[in-house]
């Protein structure tokens, strides 16, 4: 890993946070491989010490002071961990299984991504037609279903005083790394190899920083009455069980027929064909410009598998990811379930 002394020569303070601009050969390589959205670089923010898009420093305080409502439902994950899947489940449960509206209105409008508009500068937002996402959350009618990938310490302060329902979803780190790589190719025109991306992932210089720090912060509060901790693997293994558990958590009642229909709607095959959740209509917006990628570009909804990392991650990278995980989990007691 690149020395932190070489990475962080520029330090600044905000109301609640301190940030430093990431620099060094590995950072430069990562930025160069991204054809869109990294022109301002990458920063590390304290607390919690995670990497973020540099533009986010201009919005962090606004997000931190967002007004939270008691009847909100917050879907919180590290990227590529089953977020869209969980959003659709939660939104339908708190909206009386309104499939007609769910099909008609894109999930990005029904369940907005809180910090999306905070990740790129104003010129890029305008060209890509990206709205003020914080304003979209503020204007959404209750009950709101809100998505965020922010780590615990960057989320709105009122989450911990108002205490709305929070659903966190974790996923096997090797699957996250492989899926995040394909996500970067799709959204940012990433031209580096999977090995290059995993190198940046292990160095924790990709936006949202350390996957394990992100997961463990929420795992440590999993016993709070307003927090439910799920895993992608549990959803794949027994979706009806997770749906029932989520319904109970959200104080919703399902008949057997309603359960059957909801699980069919949430199947990977159904989700992939559902343009309201497949993000097919958002691809052109977020890419922003043509890129010079070689090889197949995977769609947003790729395979939805457990163990799909084996198609991208070499044995050498697998070993490095395993060592990384072992180091992060030493003495923690986190149980790795349903690995393949």
Coordinates of C-alpha atoms in Angstrom, one line a residue:
X1 CA 0.0 0.0 0.0
X2 CA 1.3 3.5 -0.8
X3 CA 2.6 5.4 2.2
X4 CA 0.0 7.7 3.7
X5 CA 2.8 10.4 4.1
X6 CA 3.0 10.6 0.3
X7 CA -0.8 10.5 -0.2
X8 CA -2.0 13.3 2.0
X9 CA 0.0 16.5 1.7
X10 CA -3.0 18.9 1.5
X11 CA -5.3 19.2 4.5
X12 CA -8.4 21.2 5.0
X13 CA -11.2 21.5 7.7
X14 CA -15.0 21.8 7.4
X15 CA -17.6 22.2 10.2
X16 CA -17.7 18.5 11.1
X17 CA -14.9 17.0 9.0
X18 CA -11.3 17.2 8.0
X19 CA -10.2 16.1 4.5
X20 CA -6.9 15.6 2.7
X21 CA -6.3 15.2 -1.0
X22 CA -5.0 11.8 -2.0
X23 CA -1.9 11.9 -4.1
X24 CA 0.8 9.4 -5.2
X25 CA 1.4 7.0 -8.1
X26 CA -1.4 4.6 -7.2
X27 CA -3.9 7.4 -7.0
X28 CA -2.8 8.9 -10.2
X29 CA -3.1 5.6 -11.9
X30 CA -6.7 5.2 -10.6
X31 CA -7.7 8.7 -11.7
X32 CA -6.2 8.3 -15.1
X33 CA -8.1 5.0 -15.7
X34 CA -11.4 6.8 -15.1
X35 CA -12.5 8.7 -18.1
X36 CA -15.3 10.6 -16.3
X37 CA -16.0 12.2 -12.9
X38 CA -12.6 12.1 -11.3
X39 CA -11.1 15.3 -12.7
X40 CA -11.1 16.9 -9.2
X41 CA -9.4 13.9 -7.7
X42 CA -10.1 11.8 -4.6
X43 CA -10.0 12.9 -1.0
X44 CA -9.9 11.1 2.4
X45 CA -12.4 12.4 5.0
X46 CA -12.2 12.2 8.8
X47 CA -14.1 10.9 10.5
X48 CA -14.2 8.0 9.4
X49 CA -11.1 8.2 7.2
X50 CA -12.7 7.0 4.0
X51 CA -11.9 8.0 0.4
X52 CA -14.5 10.1 -1.4
X53 CA -15.0 12.0 -4.6
X54 CA -13.3 15.3 -4.1
X55 CA -16.5 17.2 -4.9
X56 CA -18.2 15.7 -1.9
X57 CA -16.3 18.1 0.4
X58 CA -18.5 20.9 -0.8
X59 CA -21.7 19.1 0.2
X60 CA -20.7 17.1 3.3
X61 CA -22.1 19.6 5.9
X62 CA -25.4 19.9 4.0
X63 CA -25.9 16.1 4.1
X64 CA -24.8 16.0 7.7
X65 CA -27.5 18.5 8.7
X66 CA -30.3 17.0 6.6
X67 CA -33.7 16.8 8.5
X68 CA -34.6 13.2 9.2
X69 CA -38.2 12.0 9.6
X70 CA -39.3 9.3 12.0
X71 CA -41.2 7.4 9.3
X72 CA -38.2 7.3 7.0
X73 CA -36.7 4.0 5.9
X74 CA -33.0 4.2 5.1
X75 CA -31.3 1.6 2.8
X76 CA -27.6 1.8 3.6
X77 CA -24.9 -0.3 1.9
X78 CA -21.4 -0.2 0.6
X79 CA -21.7 -0.1 -3.3
X80 CA -22.6 -3.3 -5.1
X81 CA -24.0 -5.1 -2.1
X82 CA -27.7 -5.6 -3.0
X83 CA -28.9 -2.0 -2.7
X84 CA -31.3 -1.8 -5.6
X85 CA -32.8 -5.2 -4.6
X86 CA -33.4 -4.0 -1.0
X87 CA -34.7 -0.6 -2.1
X88 CA -37.4 -2.3 -4.2
X89 CA -38.4 -4.6 -1.4
X90 CA -38.6 -1.9 1.2
X91 CA -40.4 0.6 -1.0
X92 CA -43.1 -1.9 -1.9
X93 CA -43.6 -3.0 1.7
X94 CA -44.1 0.6 3.0
X95 CA -46.3 1.6 0.0
X96 CA -48.9 -1.2 0.2
X97 CA -47.4 -3.3 -2.6
X98 CA -48.2 -0.6 -5.2
X99 CA -46.7 -2.5 -8.2
X100 CA -48.3 -0.1 -10.7
X101 CA -46.5 2.9 -9.3
X102 CA -43.3 0.9 -8.9
X103 CA -43.4 0.1 -12.6
X104 CA -44.4 3.5 -13.7
X105 CA -42.0 5.7 -11.7
X106 CA -38.3 4.9 -11.8
X107 CA -36.8 3.7 -8.5
X108 CA -34.3 6.6 -8.7
X109 CA -37.2 9.0 -8.1
X110 CA -39.2 6.8 -5.7
X111 CA -36.1 6.0 -3.6
X112 CA -33.5 8.6 -4.3
X113 CA -29.7 8.2 -3.9
X114 CA -29.0 10.9 -1.3
X115 CA -25.5 11.9 -2.2
X116 CA -25.6 11.3 -6.0
X117 CA -25.7 15.0 -6.8
X118 CA -22.9 15.6 -4.4
X119 CA -20.3 13.5 -6.1
X120 CA -19.6 15.5 -9.3
X121 CA -19.2 19.2 -10.0
X122 CA -21.9 21.5 -11.2
X123 CA -20.8 21.4 -14.8
X124 CA -20.9 17.6 -14.9
X125 CA -24.2 17.5 -13.2
X126 CA -25.7 19.8 -15.7
X127 CA -24.3 17.9 -18.7
X128 CA -25.4 14.6 -17.3
X129 CA -28.8 16.0 -16.2
X130 CA -28.2 14.9 -12.6
X131 CA -30.6 16.6 -10.2
X132 CA -29.9 18.1 -6.7
X133 CA -30.3 14.8 -4.9
X134 CA -30.4 16.2 -1.4
X135 CA -33.2 18.5 -2.5
X136 CA -35.0 15.5 -4.0
X137 CA -34.8 13.7 -0.6
X138 CA -36.0 16.8 1.2
X139 CA -39.1 17.2 -1.1
X140 CA -40.1 13.5 -1.1
X141 CA -43.4 12.7 0.5
X142 CA -43.5 10.5 3.6
X143 CA -42.8 7.7 4.1
X144 CA -39.5 8.2 2.4
X145 CA -37.3 5.3 1.3
X146 CA -33.8 6.7 1.0
X147 CA -30.6 5.1 -0.4
X148 CA -27.1 6.0 0.6
X149 CA -23.6 4.4 0.4
X150 CA -22.1 6.9 2.9
X151 CA -20.3 5.4 5.9
X152 CA -21.9 5.8 9.3
X153 CA -20.0 8.9 10.3
X154 CA -20.9 10.9 7.2
X155 CA -24.7 10.3 7.4
X156 CA -27.1 12.9 8.8
X157 CA -26.7 13.5 12.5
X158 CA -30.4 13.1 13.1
X159 CA -30.4 9.4 12.2
X160 CA -29.1 8.8 15.7
X161 CA -31.6 11.0 17.5
X162 CA -34.8 10.6 15.4
X163 CA -34.0 6.9 14.9
X164 CA -35.9 6.0 11.7
X165 CA -35.8 2.4 10.4
X166 CA -32.4 1.5 8.9
X167 CA -31.8 -1.5 6.7
X168 CA -28.1 -2.4 6.1
X169 CA -27.0 -4.9 3.6
X170 CA -23.5 -6.5 3.5
X171 CA -22.0 -8.8 0.8
X172 CA -19.0 -11.0 0.3
X173 CA -16.0 -8.7 -0.2
X174 CA -14.7 -10.6 -3.3
X175 CA -18.1 -10.3 -5.0
X176 CA -18.2 -6.6 -4.1
X177 CA -14.7 -6.0 -5.5
X178 CA -15.6 -7.7 -8.8
X179 CA -19.0 -6.1 -9.2
X180 CA -17.6 -2.6 -8.3
X181 CA -15.0 -3.1 -11.0
X182 CA -17.7 -3.7 -13.6
X183 CA -19.7 -0.8 -12.2
X184 CA -16.7 1.5 -12.7
X185 CA -16.4 0.4 -16.3
X186 CA -20.0 1.1 -16.9
X187 CA -20.4 4.4 -15.1
X188 CA -16.9 5.9 -15.3
X189 CA -15.4 4.4 -18.4
X190 CA -12.8 2.7 -16.3
X191 CA -10.0 1.5 -18.6
X192 CA -7.8 -0.3 -16.0
X193 CA -7.7 -4.0 -15.5
X194 CA -9.6 -5.9 -12.8
X195 CA -6.2 -6.3 -11.1
X196 CA -5.6 -2.6 -11.2
X197 CA -9.0 -1.9 -9.7
X198 CA -8.6 -4.5 -6.9
X199 CA -5.2 -2.9 -6.1
X200 CA -7.0 0.5 -5.6
X201 CA -9.8 -1.3 -3.7
X202 CA -7.3 -2.9 -1.3
X203 CA -5.5 0.4 -0.8
X204 CA -8.9 1.9 0.1
X205 CA -8.6 4.8 -2.4
X206 CA -11.9 3.9 -4.3
X207 CA -14.8 6.2 -3.3
X208 CA -16.4 5.1 0.0
X209 CA -13.1 3.7 1.1
X210 CA -12.7 0.5 3.1
X211 CA -15.5 -2.0 2.6
X212 CA -14.9 -3.7 5.9
X213 CA -14.8 -0.5 7.9
X214 CA -18.1 0.3 6.3
X215 CA -19.7 -3.1 7.1
X216 CA -18.4 -3.4 10.6
X217 CA -19.5 0.0 11.7
X218 CA -23.1 -1.1 11.0
X219 CA -22.6 -4.6 12.2
X220 CA -21.6 -3.1 15.6
X221 CA -25.0 -1.4 15.9
X222 CA -27.1 -4.4 14.5
X223 CA -28.8 -4.9 17.9
X224 CA -30.3 -1.4 17.9
X225 CA -34.1 -1.7 17.7
X226 CA -34.3 0.5 14.6
X227 CA -31.5 -1.3 12.7
X228 CA -31.8 -4.5 10.6
X229 CA -28.6 -6.1 9.3
X230 CA -29.1 -8.3 6.1
X231 CA -26.6 -9.9 3.7
X232 CA -26.8 -10.4 0.0
X233 CA -26.1 -14.1 0.5
X234 CA -29.1 -14.5 2.8
X235 CA -31.3 -12.9 0.2
X236 CA -30.1 -15.3 -2.4
X237 CA -30.3 -18.3 -0.2
X238 CA -33.9 -17.7 1.1
X239 CA -35.6 -14.6 -0.2
X240 CA -39.0 -15.3 1.3
X241 CA -37.4 -15.5 4.8
X242 CA -35.6 -12.2 4.3
X243 CA -38.8 -10.6 2.9
X244 CA -40.8 -11.8 5.9
X245 CA -38.1 -10.6 8.3
X246 CA -38.1 -7.2 6.6
X247 CA -41.9 -7.0 6.6
X248 CA -41.9 -7.7 10.4
X249 CA -39.2 -5.0 10.9
X250 CA -41.3 -2.5 8.9
X251 CA -44.5 -3.5 10.7
X252 CA -46.1 -4.8 7.5
X253 CA -48.3 -7.9 7.1
X254 CA -48.2 -10.2 4.1
X255 CA -50.5 -12.9 3.0
X256 CA -49.1 -16.0 1.4
X257 CA -50.2 -14.8 -2.0
X258 CA -48.7 -11.4 -1.4
X259 CA -45.5 -13.0 -0.4
X260 CA -45.4 -15.1 -3.5
X261 CA -46.0 -12.2 -5.8
X262 CA -43.5 -9.9 -4.1
X263 CA -40.8 -12.6 -4.3
X264 CA -41.5 -13.1 -8.0
X265 CA -41.2 -9.3 -8.5
X266 CA -37.9 -9.3 -6.6
X267 CA -36.4 -12.3 -8.6
X268 CA -33.3 -11.4 -10.5
X269 CA -34.9 -12.3 -13.8
X270 CA -37.8 -9.9 -13.1
X271 CA -35.6 -7.1 -11.8
X272 CA -33.3 -7.3 -14.8
X273 CA -36.2 -6.9 -17.2
X274 CA -37.8 -4.1 -15.1
X275 CA -36.7 -0.7 -16.6
X276 CA -37.8 1.0 -13.4
X277 CA -35.0 -0.6 -11.5
X278 CA -32.5 -1.8 -14.1
X279 CA -31.0 1.7 -14.6
X280 CA -30.9 1.3 -18.3
X281 CA -32.4 4.8 -18.8
X282 CA -29.8 6.3 -16.6
X283 CA -26.7 4.9 -18.3
X284 CA -26.3 7.7 -20.8
X285 CA -26.7 10.4 -18.1
X286 CA -24.1 9.0 -15.8
X287 CA -21.5 8.1 -18.4
X288 CA -21.6 11.7 -19.5
X289 CA -19.4 11.2 -22.7
X290 CA -18.2 8.5 -25.0
X291 CA -15.3 6.4 -23.8
X292 CA -12.7 4.1 -25.3
X293 CA -13.3 0.9 -23.5
X294 CA -12.1 -2.5 -24.8
X295 CA -14.1 -5.6 -24.2
X296 CA -17.7 -6.3 -23.1
X297 CA -19.4 -3.7 -21.0
X298 CA -21.7 -5.4 -18.5
X299 CA -25.1 -3.9 -17.7
X300 CA -26.0 -2.6 -14.3
X301 CA -27.9 -5.8 -13.5
X302 CA -25.2 -8.3 -14.3
X303 CA -25.6 -11.8 -12.8
X304 CA -26.8 -11.4 -9.2
X305 CA -24.8 -14.4 -8.1
X306 CA -23.0 -15.5 -5.0
X307 CA -19.4 -16.4 -6.0
X308 CA -19.5 -14.6 -9.3
X309 CA -16.1 -13.1 -8.4
X310 CA -14.5 -16.3 -9.7
X311 CA -15.0 -15.1 -13.3
X312 CA -12.9 -12.0 -12.7
X313 CA -10.6 -12.4 -9.7
X314 CA -7.3 -14.4 -10.2
X315 CA -6.1 -16.8 -7.6
X316 CA -3.4 -14.3 -6.7
X317 CA -6.0 -11.5 -6.2
X318 CA -8.2 -13.9 -4.3
X319 CA -5.4 -14.6 -1.8
X320 CA -4.8 -10.9 -1.3
X321 CA -8.5 -10.2 -0.7
X322 CA -8.6 -13.1 1.8
X323 CA -5.6 -11.7 3.7
X324 CA -7.2 -8.3 3.7
X325 CA -10.4 -9.7 5.1
X326 CA -8.5 -11.8 7.7
X327 CA -6.7 -8.7 8.9
X328 CA -9.9 -6.6 9.2
X329 CA -11.8 -9.3 11.0
X330 CA -9.2 -10.4 13.4
X331 CA -10.8 -10.6 16.9
X332 CA -14.0 -9.0 15.7
X333 CA -16.4 -12.0 15.7
X334 CA -18.0 -11.3 12.3
X335 CA -19.3 -14.5 10.8
X336 CA -18.8 -15.0 7.0
X337 CA -21.9 -16.8 5.9
X338 CA -22.9 -18.7 2.7
X339 CA -19.5 -18.2 0.9
X340 CA -19.0 -20.1 -2.3

